[in-house]
Coordinates of C-alpha atoms in Angstrom, one line a residue:
L1 CA 20.8 2.5 -21.5
V2 CA 20.0 5.2 -19.1
H3 CA 21.5 7.6 -16.7
T4 CA 24.8 8.0 -20.0
L5 CA 25.4 12.2 -19.1
F6 CA 28.2 11.6 -17.2
K7 CA 28.8 8.5 -20.3
W8 CA 29.0 11.3 -22.8
V9 CA 30.5 14.1 -20.5
P10 CA 32.7 12.2 -18.0
P11 CA 33.3 14.8 -14.4
E12 CA 37.0 12.9 -14.1
V13 CA 37.3 14.2 -17.9
H14 CA 36.2 18.1 -18.7
F15 CA 35.1 19.6 -15.0
G16 CA 38.5 19.9 -13.8
D17 CA 38.9 22.7 -17.3
H18 CA 35.0 23.0 -17.6
P19 CA 33.7 23.6 -14.0
E20 CA 30.7 25.3 -15.8
W21 CA 29.3 22.9 -18.0
Y22 CA 28.0 21.2 -14.3
S23 CA 25.4 21.6 -12.3
L24 CA 25.7 24.8 -9.6
A25 CA 24.6 23.2 -6.6
G26 CA 24.4 26.3 -4.7
D27 CA 26.9 28.9 -4.7
K28 CA 29.4 26.1 -6.4
R29 CA 30.2 23.7 -9.4
V30 CA 29.6 20.1 -8.7
P31 CA 31.2 17.0 -10.3
K32 CA 28.8 15.1 -9.1
R33 CA 25.4 15.9 -10.3
Q34 CA 23.4 16.7 -13.4
L35 CA 24.9 18.5 -16.6
C36 CA 24.2 22.9 -16.7
F37 CA 22.1 22.0 -20.4
T38 CA 21.9 26.1 -21.0
N39 CA 25.4 26.5 -20.6
V40 CA 27.0 26.3 -24.6
G41 CA 29.7 24.9 -24.5
L42 CA 28.4 22.6 -22.3
R43 CA 25.8 21.8 -25.1
T44 CA 27.6 21.9 -28.0
A45 CA 30.3 19.6 -26.8
L46 CA 27.7 17.1 -26.2
T47 CA 26.0 17.0 -28.6
K48 CA 29.4 16.4 -30.6
A49 CA 29.7 13.7 -28.6
V50 CA 26.6 11.9 -29.6
L51 CA 26.5 12.7 -33.0
T52 CA 30.0 11.1 -33.2
R53 CA 29.0 7.9 -31.6
I54 CA 26.5 8.1 -33.8
G55 CA 28.9 8.2 -36.9
E56 CA 31.1 5.3 -35.0
A57 CA 28.0 3.0 -34.4
D58 CA 24.6 2.1 -35.4
P59 CA 22.9 5.5 -37.8
G60 CA 20.2 3.8 -37.1
G61 CA 19.2 3.5 -34.2
M62 CA 18.3 4.7 -30.7
Y63 CA 21.0 6.3 -28.3
S64 CA 20.3 7.6 -25.0
V65 CA 20.6 11.6 -23.7
S66 CA 19.0 11.4 -20.2
A67 CA 19.4 11.7 -17.1
M68 CA 22.2 10.5 -13.6
D69 CA 20.9 8.2 -11.0
W70 CA 20.9 11.5 -8.4
T71 CA 17.8 13.1 -6.2
G72 CA 18.0 16.9 -7.0
A73 CA 17.5 19.8 -9.6
F74 CA 19.3 20.5 -11.7
C75 CA 21.4 22.4 -11.8
D76 CA 20.4 26.2 -9.7
C77 CA 22.1 28.6 -12.0
K78 CA 20.1 31.8 -12.9
P79 CA 19.1 30.2 -16.2
C80 CA 17.5 27.0 -15.4
R81 CA 15.8 28.2 -12.7
A82 CA 14.5 30.8 -15.2
L83 CA 13.6 27.9 -17.3
V84 CA 12.3 25.5 -15.1
A85 CA 9.7 28.6 -14.2
R86 CA 8.5 28.4 -17.4
E87 CA 8.2 25.9 -17.9
G88 CA 6.8 23.9 -15.1
T89 CA 9.1 21.0 -14.1
P90 CA 12.2 20.6 -12.7
G91 CA 12.2 19.0 -16.1
A92 CA 12.7 21.7 -17.9
P93 CA 16.6 23.0 -19.1
L94 CA 17.0 18.6 -20.3
Y95 CA 13.8 19.2 -22.1
D96 CA 15.0 22.2 -23.4
Y97 CA 18.5 21.5 -24.7
L98 CA 16.6 18.0 -26.8
A99 CA 14.2 19.9 -27.7
A100 CA 17.5 21.5 -29.8
L101 CA 19.9 18.4 -30.7
G102 CA 16.7 16.6 -32.2
P103 CA 17.1 18.1 -35.9
Q104 CA 21.3 18.3 -35.0
V105 CA 21.0 14.9 -35.3
A106 CA 17.9 13.6 -37.8
K107 CA 19.7 16.7 -40.3
R108 CA 22.9 13.8 -40.8
Y109 CA 21.3 11.0 -39.4
P110 CA 17.8 11.1 -40.5
K111 CA 17.3 7.5 -38.7
A112 CA 18.2 7.1 -35.9
R113 CA 16.9 8.3 -32.0
I114 CA 18.1 9.4 -29.0
S115 CA 15.4 8.8 -25.9
T116 CA 15.9 10.1 -22.0
L117 CA 14.2 9.5 -19.1
A118 CA 10.5 11.0 -17.9
Y119 CA 11.8 10.0 -14.2
R120 CA 11.5 11.5 -10.8
K121 CA 8.6 13.8 -10.0
G122 CA 11.1 16.3 -8.0
Q123 CA 13.4 16.0 -11.8
S124 CA 11.8 15.6 -15.1
E125 CA 8.6 13.5 -15.0
P126 CA 6.2 16.5 -14.5
P127 CA 6.4 17.6 -19.2
P128 CA 7.2 21.3 -20.4
R129 CA 4.7 23.5 -21.4
T130 CA 5.7 24.8 -24.3
I131 CA 8.6 23.4 -25.7
R132 CA 7.2 19.6 -28.4
L133 CA 9.8 17.2 -28.4
P134 CA 11.2 17.0 -31.9
D135 CA 9.7 13.5 -34.0
N136 CA 13.1 11.3 -33.3
V137 CA 12.8 12.1 -29.6
V138 CA 11.5 9.4 -27.1
I139 CA 10.3 9.9 -23.8
I140 CA 10.5 6.9 -22.0
F141 CA 8.0 7.9 -19.3
A142 CA 9.9 5.7 -15.6
P143 CA 6.7 5.9 -12.7
I144 CA 9.3 5.3 -9.8
D145 CA 8.3 7.4 -7.3
D146 CA 4.7 5.9 -7.6
N147 CA 2.7 3.8 -5.1
F148 CA 3.7 0.4 -6.1
A149 CA 0.8 -1.4 -4.6
A150 CA -2.3 0.0 -7.0
P151 CA -2.4 1.0 -10.7
I152 CA -1.4 4.5 -11.9
E153 CA -5.5 5.2 -11.3
D154 CA -5.0 4.4 -8.4
P155 CA -5.7 7.9 -6.7
S156 CA -2.2 7.3 -4.3
N157 CA -0.7 8.0 -7.8
A158 CA -2.8 10.8 -9.1
D159 CA 0.1 13.0 -9.4
T160 CA 1.6 10.2 -11.6
L161 CA -0.9 9.8 -13.7
R162 CA -2.1 13.9 -14.8
N163 CA 1.7 14.1 -15.4
L164 CA 1.3 10.3 -17.8
E165 CA -1.6 12.0 -19.5
N166 CA -0.2 15.5 -20.7
W167 CA 3.1 13.9 -21.6
P168 CA 1.3 13.4 -25.2
R169 CA 1.2 17.1 -25.4
A170 CA 4.2 17.1 -25.8
T171 CA 6.3 14.2 -27.4
S172 CA 4.8 11.7 -30.5
N173 CA 6.8 9.2 -29.1
L174 CA 5.6 8.2 -25.6
W175 CA 7.4 4.9 -23.7
V176 CA 6.5 3.8 -20.2
W177 CA 9.5 2.1 -18.2
Y178 CA 8.2 0.3 -16.1
Y179 CA 8.2 -1.4 -12.4
P180 CA 6.3 -4.5 -11.5
N181 CA 7.7 -5.2 -8.7
T182 CA 9.0 -3.8 -6.3
Y183 CA 13.3 -4.6 -5.1
G184 CA 14.1 -5.1 -1.4
P185 CA 13.6 -8.6 -0.4
A186 CA 11.6 -10.9 -3.0
L187 CA 8.1 -10.8 -0.7
P188 CA 5.1 -11.9 -1.9
M189 CA 2.0 -9.2 -3.7
G190 CA -0.2 -8.8 -5.4
N191 CA 0.5 -7.0 -8.7
L192 CA -1.3 -8.8 -11.4
H193 CA -4.5 -7.3 -11.6
R194 CA -2.8 -4.2 -12.0
L195 CA 0.0 -4.7 -14.4
A196 CA -3.9 -5.5 -16.3
K197 CA -5.2 -1.8 -15.2
D198 CA -2.1 -0.1 -16.5
F199 CA -1.2 -2.1 -19.5
R200 CA -5.1 -0.8 -20.7
L201 CA -4.2 2.3 -19.4
F202 CA -0.9 3.3 -21.5
K203 CA -3.2 1.9 -24.3
R204 CA -5.7 4.8 -24.6
I205 CA -2.6 7.6 -23.5
G206 CA -0.7 6.5 -26.4
V207 CA 2.1 4.6 -25.5
K208 CA 3.6 3.2 -28.4
G209 CA 7.0 1.1 -27.1
Y210 CA 7.8 -0.5 -23.6
Y211 CA 10.7 -1.6 -20.9
I212 CA 9.8 -3.4 -18.4
E213 CA 12.2 -3.4 -16.1
Q214 CA 11.6 -7.5 -14.9
D215 CA 14.9 -8.1 -12.8
A216 CA 13.6 -7.1 -9.4
P217 CA 14.9 -9.3 -6.4
G218 CA 12.9 -13.1 -7.3
V219 CA 12.3 -12.6 -11.4
Y220 CA 15.3 -15.0 -12.2
D221 CA 14.9 -17.5 -9.2
S222 CA 10.8 -17.9 -9.8
R223 CA 10.0 -16.5 -6.5
R224 CA 7.0 -14.4 -6.1
L225 CA 4.9 -15.7 -9.2
A226 CA 7.0 -14.2 -11.4
D227 CA 7.4 -16.5 -14.0
L228 CA 3.1 -16.6 -14.8
Q229 CA 4.1 -12.4 -13.7
T230 CA 6.7 -12.2 -17.1
W231 CA 4.1 -14.1 -19.2
L232 CA 0.8 -11.6 -18.4
I233 CA 3.1 -9.5 -19.1
T234 CA 3.7 -9.8 -22.5
R235 CA 0.4 -10.9 -23.4
L236 CA -0.4 -7.8 -21.8
M237 CA 1.4 -5.8 -24.3
W238 CA 0.5 -7.8 -27.3
N239 CA -3.8 -7.0 -26.3
P240 CA -4.5 -5.4 -23.3
A241 CA -7.9 -6.0 -23.4
L242 CA -7.8 -9.3 -22.7
D243 CA -9.2 -10.6 -19.4
V244 CA -6.9 -10.6 -16.9
D245 CA -8.5 -13.6 -14.4
A246 CA -8.9 -15.9 -17.8
L247 CA -4.6 -15.5 -18.4
I248 CA -4.1 -17.0 -15.0
A249 CA -6.5 -19.7 -15.2
D250 CA -5.5 -20.8 -18.1
Y251 CA -1.5 -20.4 -17.3
T252 CA -2.3 -22.4 -13.5
D253 CA -4.2 -24.8 -15.8
H254 CA -1.0 -26.4 -16.7
H255 CA 1.1 -24.5 -15.2
Y256 CA 0.1 -25.9 -12.0
G257 CA -1.8 -28.7 -12.8
P258 CA -4.5 -30.5 -10.4
A259 CA -3.0 -27.8 -7.7
A260 CA -4.8 -24.7 -10.0
P261 CA -7.4 -24.5 -8.1
M262 CA -5.7 -23.6 -4.7
I263 CA -3.6 -21.6 -6.4
R264 CA -5.7 -19.5 -7.3
Q265 CA -7.2 -18.7 -4.2
Y266 CA -3.5 -17.7 -3.0
I267 CA -3.6 -15.8 -5.4
A268 CA -6.7 -14.0 -5.0
A269 CA -5.5 -13.6 -1.6
L270 CA -2.4 -11.5 -2.4
E271 CA -4.8 -9.0 -4.5
S272 CA -7.4 -8.7 -2.7
A273 CA -5.1 -7.9 1.0
T274 CA -2.7 -6.0 -1.5
G275 CA -5.7 -3.8 -2.3
A276 CA -6.6 -3.3 0.9
M277 CA -4.2 -1.7 2.2
Q278 CA -4.2 2.0 3.6
T279 CA -0.2 2.9 2.8
R280 CA 1.4 3.1 -0.1
M281 CA 5.0 1.5 -0.6
R282 CA 8.4 2.7 -2.7
W283 CA 9.9 1.2 -5.3
K284 CA 12.3 -1.1 -2.8
A285 CA 9.6 -1.6 -0.5
S286 CA 10.7 -3.3 2.9
T287 CA 8.8 -6.0 4.7
G288 CA 7.1 -3.4 7.1
Q289 CA 6.5 -1.8 4.2
H290 CA 3.8 -5.4 3.5
R291 CA 1.1 -4.5 6.2
F292 CA -0.8 -7.5 5.5
L293 CA 1.9 -10.0 6.2
T294 CA -0.5 -10.7 9.1
P295 CA 0.0 -13.2 10.9
E296 CA -3.7 -14.8 10.4
F297 CA -3.1 -14.2 6.0
L298 CA 0.8 -15.5 7.1
L299 CA -1.4 -18.6 8.4
G300 CA -4.4 -18.5 5.4
C301 CA -1.8 -18.5 2.3
Q302 CA 0.5 -21.3 4.1
R303 CA -3.1 -24.0 4.5
L304 CA -3.5 -23.1 1.5
L305 CA 0.1 -24.3 -0.6
D306 CA 0.6 -27.1 1.5
A307 CA -3.3 -29.0 0.3
A308 CA -2.3 -27.1 -3.2
Q309 CA 1.5 -29.6 -2.1
E310 CA -0.9 -33.0 -0.8
T311 CA -3.2 -32.2 -4.1
V312 CA 0.6 -32.8 -6.9
A313 CA 2.7 -35.1 -4.3
G314 CA 2.9 -38.1 -6.8
D315 CA 3.8 -35.4 -10.0
A316 CA 6.9 -33.5 -9.6
R317 CA 7.1 -31.2 -12.4
F318 CA 4.0 -29.9 -10.9
L319 CA 5.3 -30.6 -7.4
T320 CA 8.7 -28.6 -7.8
R321 CA 6.3 -25.1 -9.3
V322 CA 4.2 -25.1 -6.5
K323 CA 7.2 -25.0 -3.4
Q324 CA 9.1 -22.2 -6.0
A325 CA 5.2 -21.1 -5.7
R326 CA 5.5 -21.0 -2.2
M327 CA 9.3 -19.4 -0.9
S328 CA 7.8 -15.6 -1.3
L329 CA 5.6 -17.0 1.8
D330 CA 8.0 -18.5 3.9
L331 CA 10.4 -15.5 3.1
A332 CA 7.6 -13.8 5.0
C333 CA 7.1 -15.9 7.4
I334 CA 10.8 -16.1 8.3
L335 CA 11.5 -12.2 8.7
R336 CA 8.0 -12.1 10.3
W337 CA 8.2 -14.5 12.7
D338 CA 8.3 -12.4 15.7
R339 CA 5.0 -11.4 15.2
L340 CA 4.3 -15.2 14.1
A341 CA 5.7 -16.5 16.9
A342 CA 3.3 -14.0 19.3
A343 CA 0.4 -14.7 17.6
G344 CA 0.8 -18.9 19.0
D345 CA -0.1 -22.1 17.4
V346 CA 1.7 -21.9 14.1
P347 CA 2.0 -25.5 12.9
F348 CA 6.0 -25.3 11.9
T349 CA 9.1 -24.2 13.1
K350 CA 11.5 -20.8 11.8
Q351 CA 13.9 -23.6 11.2
Q352 CA 11.8 -25.8 10.0
V353 CA 10.6 -22.7 7.3
I354 CA 14.4 -21.4 6.3
T355 CA 15.1 -25.8 6.2
R356 CA 12.2 -26.2 3.7
Y357 CA 13.8 -21.9 2.2
W358 CA 16.5 -23.0 1.6
D359 CA 16.0 -26.8 -0.1
T360 CA 13.6 -25.0 -2.8
Y361 CA 15.9 -21.9 -3.8
T362 CA 18.7 -24.0 -4.3
A363 CA 16.9 -26.2 -6.3
A364 CA 15.7 -23.0 -8.6
V365 CA 19.4 -22.0 -9.0
R366 CA 20.3 -24.8 -10.3
S367 CA 18.2 -26.0 -12.5
R368 CA 18.1 -21.9 -13.8
A369 CA 20.3 -20.1 -13.6
L370 CA 24.2 -20.5 -15.4
P371 CA 26.3 -22.7 -14.3
T372 CA 28.9 -19.4 -13.6
R373 CA 26.1 -18.1 -11.8
H374 CA 25.9 -20.4 -8.9
D375 CA 27.6 -20.6 -6.8
A376 CA 27.4 -16.4 -6.3
L377 CA 23.3 -16.6 -5.5
L378 CA 24.1 -19.6 -2.6
S379 CA 26.6 -17.6 -0.9
A380 CA 24.1 -14.2 -0.5
L381 CA 21.3 -17.1 0.2
S382 CA 23.4 -19.0 2.8
D383 CA 24.9 -15.5 4.6
S384 CA 21.2 -14.0 4.2
L385 CA 19.7 -16.9 6.4
K386 CA 22.7 -16.7 8.7
W387 CA 21.3 -13.3 10.3
Y388 CA 17.9 -15.5 10.6
T389 CA 18.7 -17.9 12.3
V390 CA 21.6 -16.6 14.6
M391 CA 18.3 -14.6 16.1
T392 CA 17.5 -15.9 19.8
P393 CA 15.2 -14.0 22.3
L394 CA 16.8 -10.5 22.9
K395 CA 18.7 -9.0 25.6
P396 CA 16.5 -7.1 28.3
L397 CA 17.3 -3.9 28.0
P398 CA 19.1 -2.1 29.7
P399 CA 17.9 0.7 32.5
P400 CA 15.9 3.1 31.8
L401 CA 13.6 1.1 29.2
D402 CA 13.5 -2.1 30.9
A403 CA 11.2 -0.9 33.3
I404 CA 8.4 0.5 30.8
P405 CA 6.8 -2.4 29.7
A406 CA 6.6 -4.4 26.8
Q407 CA 3.3 -3.6 25.1
H408 CA 4.6 0.1 24.8
V409 CA 8.4 -0.7 22.9
R410 CA 9.5 -1.8 19.2
Q411 CA 12.4 -3.3 18.9
F412 CA 14.7 -3.3 14.7
T413 CA 17.4 -5.8 14.7
P414 CA 19.1 -5.2 12.0
E415 CA 19.1 -9.0 10.3
T416 CA 16.6 -6.9 7.5
A417 CA 18.7 -3.3 7.0
F418 CA 19.4 -2.1 3.9
L419 CA 23.1 -1.3 3.5
Y420 CA 24.7 0.8 1.1
R421 CA 27.9 0.9 -1.3
G422 CA 28.3 -2.6 0.5
V423 CA 30.7 -0.5 3.0
P424 CA 28.6 -2.1 6.2
K425 CA 28.2 -5.0 7.1
I426 CA 26.5 -7.5 9.5
V427 CA 28.3 -9.2 11.9
E428 CA 28.2 -11.7 14.4
D429 CA 28.4 -9.7 17.9
P430 CA 28.6 -12.2 21.6
A431 CA 27.6 -8.9 23.1
A432 CA 25.1 -7.5 20.7
A433 CA 21.0 -7.9 21.3
S434 CA 20.4 -10.4 19.2
G435 CA 23.9 -11.7 18.6
I436 CA 24.5 -9.9 15.7
A437 CA 24.6 -6.1 15.1
V438 CA 25.4 -4.2 11.3
A439 CA 29.4 -2.8 11.6
M440 CA 31.0 -0.3 9.4
A441 CA 34.0 2.7 9.9
P442 CA 32.6 5.8 10.3
S443 CA 33.1 8.6 8.3
L444 CA 34.3 11.0 11.1
A445 CA 35.7 14.4 7.9
K446 CA 32.2 16.6 9.0
P447 CA 31.0 17.8 5.6
S448 CA 30.8 21.5 5.4
Y449 CA 26.8 21.0 6.1
A450 CA 27.2 19.8 9.8
P451 CA 27.0 22.3 12.6
A452 CA 30.1 23.8 13.0
E453 CA 29.5 23.6 17.1
L454 CA 29.6 19.8 16.9
P455 CA 33.3 18.3 18.6
P456 CA 34.6 16.0 17.1
N457 CA 34.1 12.5 15.8
V458 CA 30.3 12.4 16.1
L459 CA 28.1 9.6 15.0
N460 CA 26.0 11.5 12.6
M461 CA 22.1 9.7 13.3
G462 CA 18.6 10.5 12.7
F463 CA 15.1 9.6 10.8
Y464 CA 14.2 10.7 7.9
D465 CA 10.2 10.6 6.7
E466 CA 10.2 10.0 2.7
L467 CA 6.9 11.9 1.8
T468 CA 7.3 14.8 4.1
R469 CA 10.7 14.6 3.5
R470 CA 11.9 15.9 7.4
Q471 CA 14.9 14.5 8.3
Q472 CA 15.8 14.9 11.7
H473 CA 18.7 14.3 13.3
A474 CA 21.2 13.6 17.0
Y475 CA 24.9 13.0 17.4
A476 CA 26.3 10.4 19.5
G477 CA 29.0 12.3 21.4
K478 CA 27.4 15.7 21.4
D479 CA 26.9 16.5 24.6
D480 CA 28.7 13.4 26.0
S481 CA 32.1 12.0 25.2
I482 CA 31.3 8.4 23.4
T483 CA 33.2 5.8 25.1
T484 CA 33.9 2.4 24.5
G485 CA 33.1 -0.7 24.8
G486 CA 29.8 -1.8 25.9
Y487 CA 26.5 -1.6 24.2
R488 CA 24.9 2.1 24.9
L489 CA 21.9 3.8 24.3
Y490 CA 21.6 7.2 22.2
P491 CA 18.4 9.2 22.5
L492 CA 17.4 9.8 18.6
G493 CA 14.8 12.2 20.1
R494 CA 10.8 12.2 19.8
T495 CA 9.4 11.6 16.7
V496 CA 5.9 11.3 14.9
L497 CA 6.2 8.5 11.7
S498 CA 4.8 7.6 7.8
S499 CA 4.3 4.8 6.0
Q500 CA 8.0 5.7 4.3
C501 CA 10.5 6.1 6.7
Y502 CA 13.4 4.9 8.0
V503 CA 16.2 5.2 10.8
W504 CA 19.9 6.4 9.2
F505 CA 23.5 6.0 10.7
D506 CA 26.5 8.0 9.9
W507 CA 26.2 10.6 7.2
S508 CA 26.4 8.9 4.2
W509 CA 23.0 7.1 5.4
E510 CA 24.6 3.7 4.6
V511 CA 23.1 1.6 6.7
Q512 CA 18.9 1.9 6.9
F513 CA 16.0 0.2 9.6
H514 CA 13.7 0.4 7.5
D515 CA 11.5 -1.7 8.8
V516 CA 10.0 1.1 11.2
S517 CA 8.0 2.0 9.0
G518 CA 5.8 -1.3 10.3
L519 CA 5.0 0.7 13.5
Y520 CA 3.6 3.5 11.3
N521 CA -0.8 2.7 11.8
P522 CA -3.0 5.8 10.1
D523 CA -5.4 5.5 12.2
E524 CA -2.4 6.3 14.6
A525 CA -1.3 8.6 12.3
G526 CA 0.2 11.5 14.7
K527 CA 1.6 9.3 17.6
Q528 CA 4.4 10.1 18.9
W529 CA 7.6 7.8 20.0
D530 CA 10.8 8.3 21.5
V531 CA 13.6 6.7 19.4
Y532 CA 16.7 5.5 20.8
A533 CA 19.9 3.4 18.7
S534 CA 22.0 1.1 20.8
I535 CA 25.2 1.3 19.8
R536 CA 28.9 0.3 21.0
F537 CA 32.2 1.6 19.8
E538 CA 36.1 0.7 19.2
G539 CA 39.0 2.5 17.5
P540 CA 41.6 4.7 18.7
A541 CA 39.0 8.2 17.3
Y542 CA 36.9 7.4 20.6
S543 CA 40.2 5.9 23.2
P544 CA 44.0 5.9 22.6
Q545 CA 44.0 2.6 24.8
T546 CA 41.4 1.0 22.8
P547 CA 43.4 -2.3 21.3
A548 CA 41.0 -2.1 17.9
K549 CA 43.5 0.2 16.0
Q550 CA 40.0 0.5 13.1
N551 CA 37.5 2.7 14.4
R552 CA 34.1 1.3 13.5
F553 CA 30.6 1.9 15.3
Y554 CA 28.2 -1.5 15.8
V555 CA 23.7 -1.0 16.0
D556 CA 22.6 -3.6 17.2
R557 CA 19.1 -2.5 17.2
V558 CA 17.5 0.9 17.4
V559 CA 14.3 1.2 19.8
F560 CA 10.9 3.2 19.8
V561 CA 8.8 3.8 23.4
A562 CA 5.6 5.2 22.8
A563 CA 5.5 8.9 24.2
E564 CA 1.6 8.1 26.2
R565 CA 1.3 5.3 27.9

């Protein structure tokens, strides 16, 4: 459907004979980036592949020619860079090619259409200055790097709005690929009025079609008020002028019965709290980015839903739906339990919330999902909840951090870390601070961009600010030899935070602690923190005498210490 370039011209088939068809990265052609759209041979081969496929499939269908889902410039060769400079968009080489492809497709298959994504501000989201796309080319505007906590017309999304408003100058077929929800944990947030505002904007600009990516976590199992949200989307696509509050009232009256007023109060609280946030929320939002999920907010919403459940206790149908509406709130309480417990006066235990969450989720999966999916869905949640329940009071910090007053120290354990490609795993570890750690086989081979003076077998780790793209690297084993055995603190250096930042590990960056962004306070934007990672190592790369056969590193916590105390 999208990100299709390598479906048309697979690098595993063509790169060996035609490296010039693929992106120039610096001074080297690479097989895993994009295509070099100014290369004549590539244009010929790609056009042939598209025309052949249309002839074999549906002459009246729509065919995607869209960039791969990787960041970075499409190509660094001089002709591609010249197009970028002329058109004022990194996507210029792609659009130049599509402007030529469209007439060739129309000549042979007049009913066929070509689609592409306007995706990422550093790639193809900005429209070209002078290129006008043919009528059979569909531009699908996909604002993946928006602030997901605000509508497109919010000042925080000013660049997105400008790009969207300028696209009708370059195309007669503007569609939108819309993201109703963030990925990451299925936490509650207020985004129903965002929907209404965005669809009214799309109507005003002249958007002709939509793809709605309504498959983020929680949608299929009725978390995040997803059923209401899906219904609103279908109504607003037909008529964005409809009153969203009237629609919400109509739906909740029918879906929740006597509990509807309390559900609407819950929705209003979410909308107000989300709208009041001063910081951005990325497409894959960590728990820390949900800044409105304070102890006071969570407890207030739990009281509302207590009342809602009591109101419909005698009606199994309405009671089930209220319980489903509560699931994301319960997950938020589980993930924010340390703050809830610190606030005191919590009228329930963590285990009570975990049990309720599991029971409701299990019932939702069994009633809504395909039977062939039941075991996989329930197993995935069971694994996650296992890590949430294993948490105990953390072991004391080792020297010298043990002498620092607790109010100046923040610790992050791995149960909510983002783990990519299925390589890192959370494991039980009695030596770990909370009984669990994230474990991974290290990438021991240094990449070409690694500093030449690094000794072998170092662990690359660091801090990344997504807003400024600032990287900060540190290397375990650079100044002192890595030792096996117990956990040891390794400094990552001093840094300031942003609303979108994280600590990462390994050359692959496949272990990421995103919840550290929750420490950012816009009122103390310049506050500095000293960062440490608690890591232990095992395997022959670190000690020939180790009994472990395979190399592994384990991270049990990341520690932030206020620089000024």
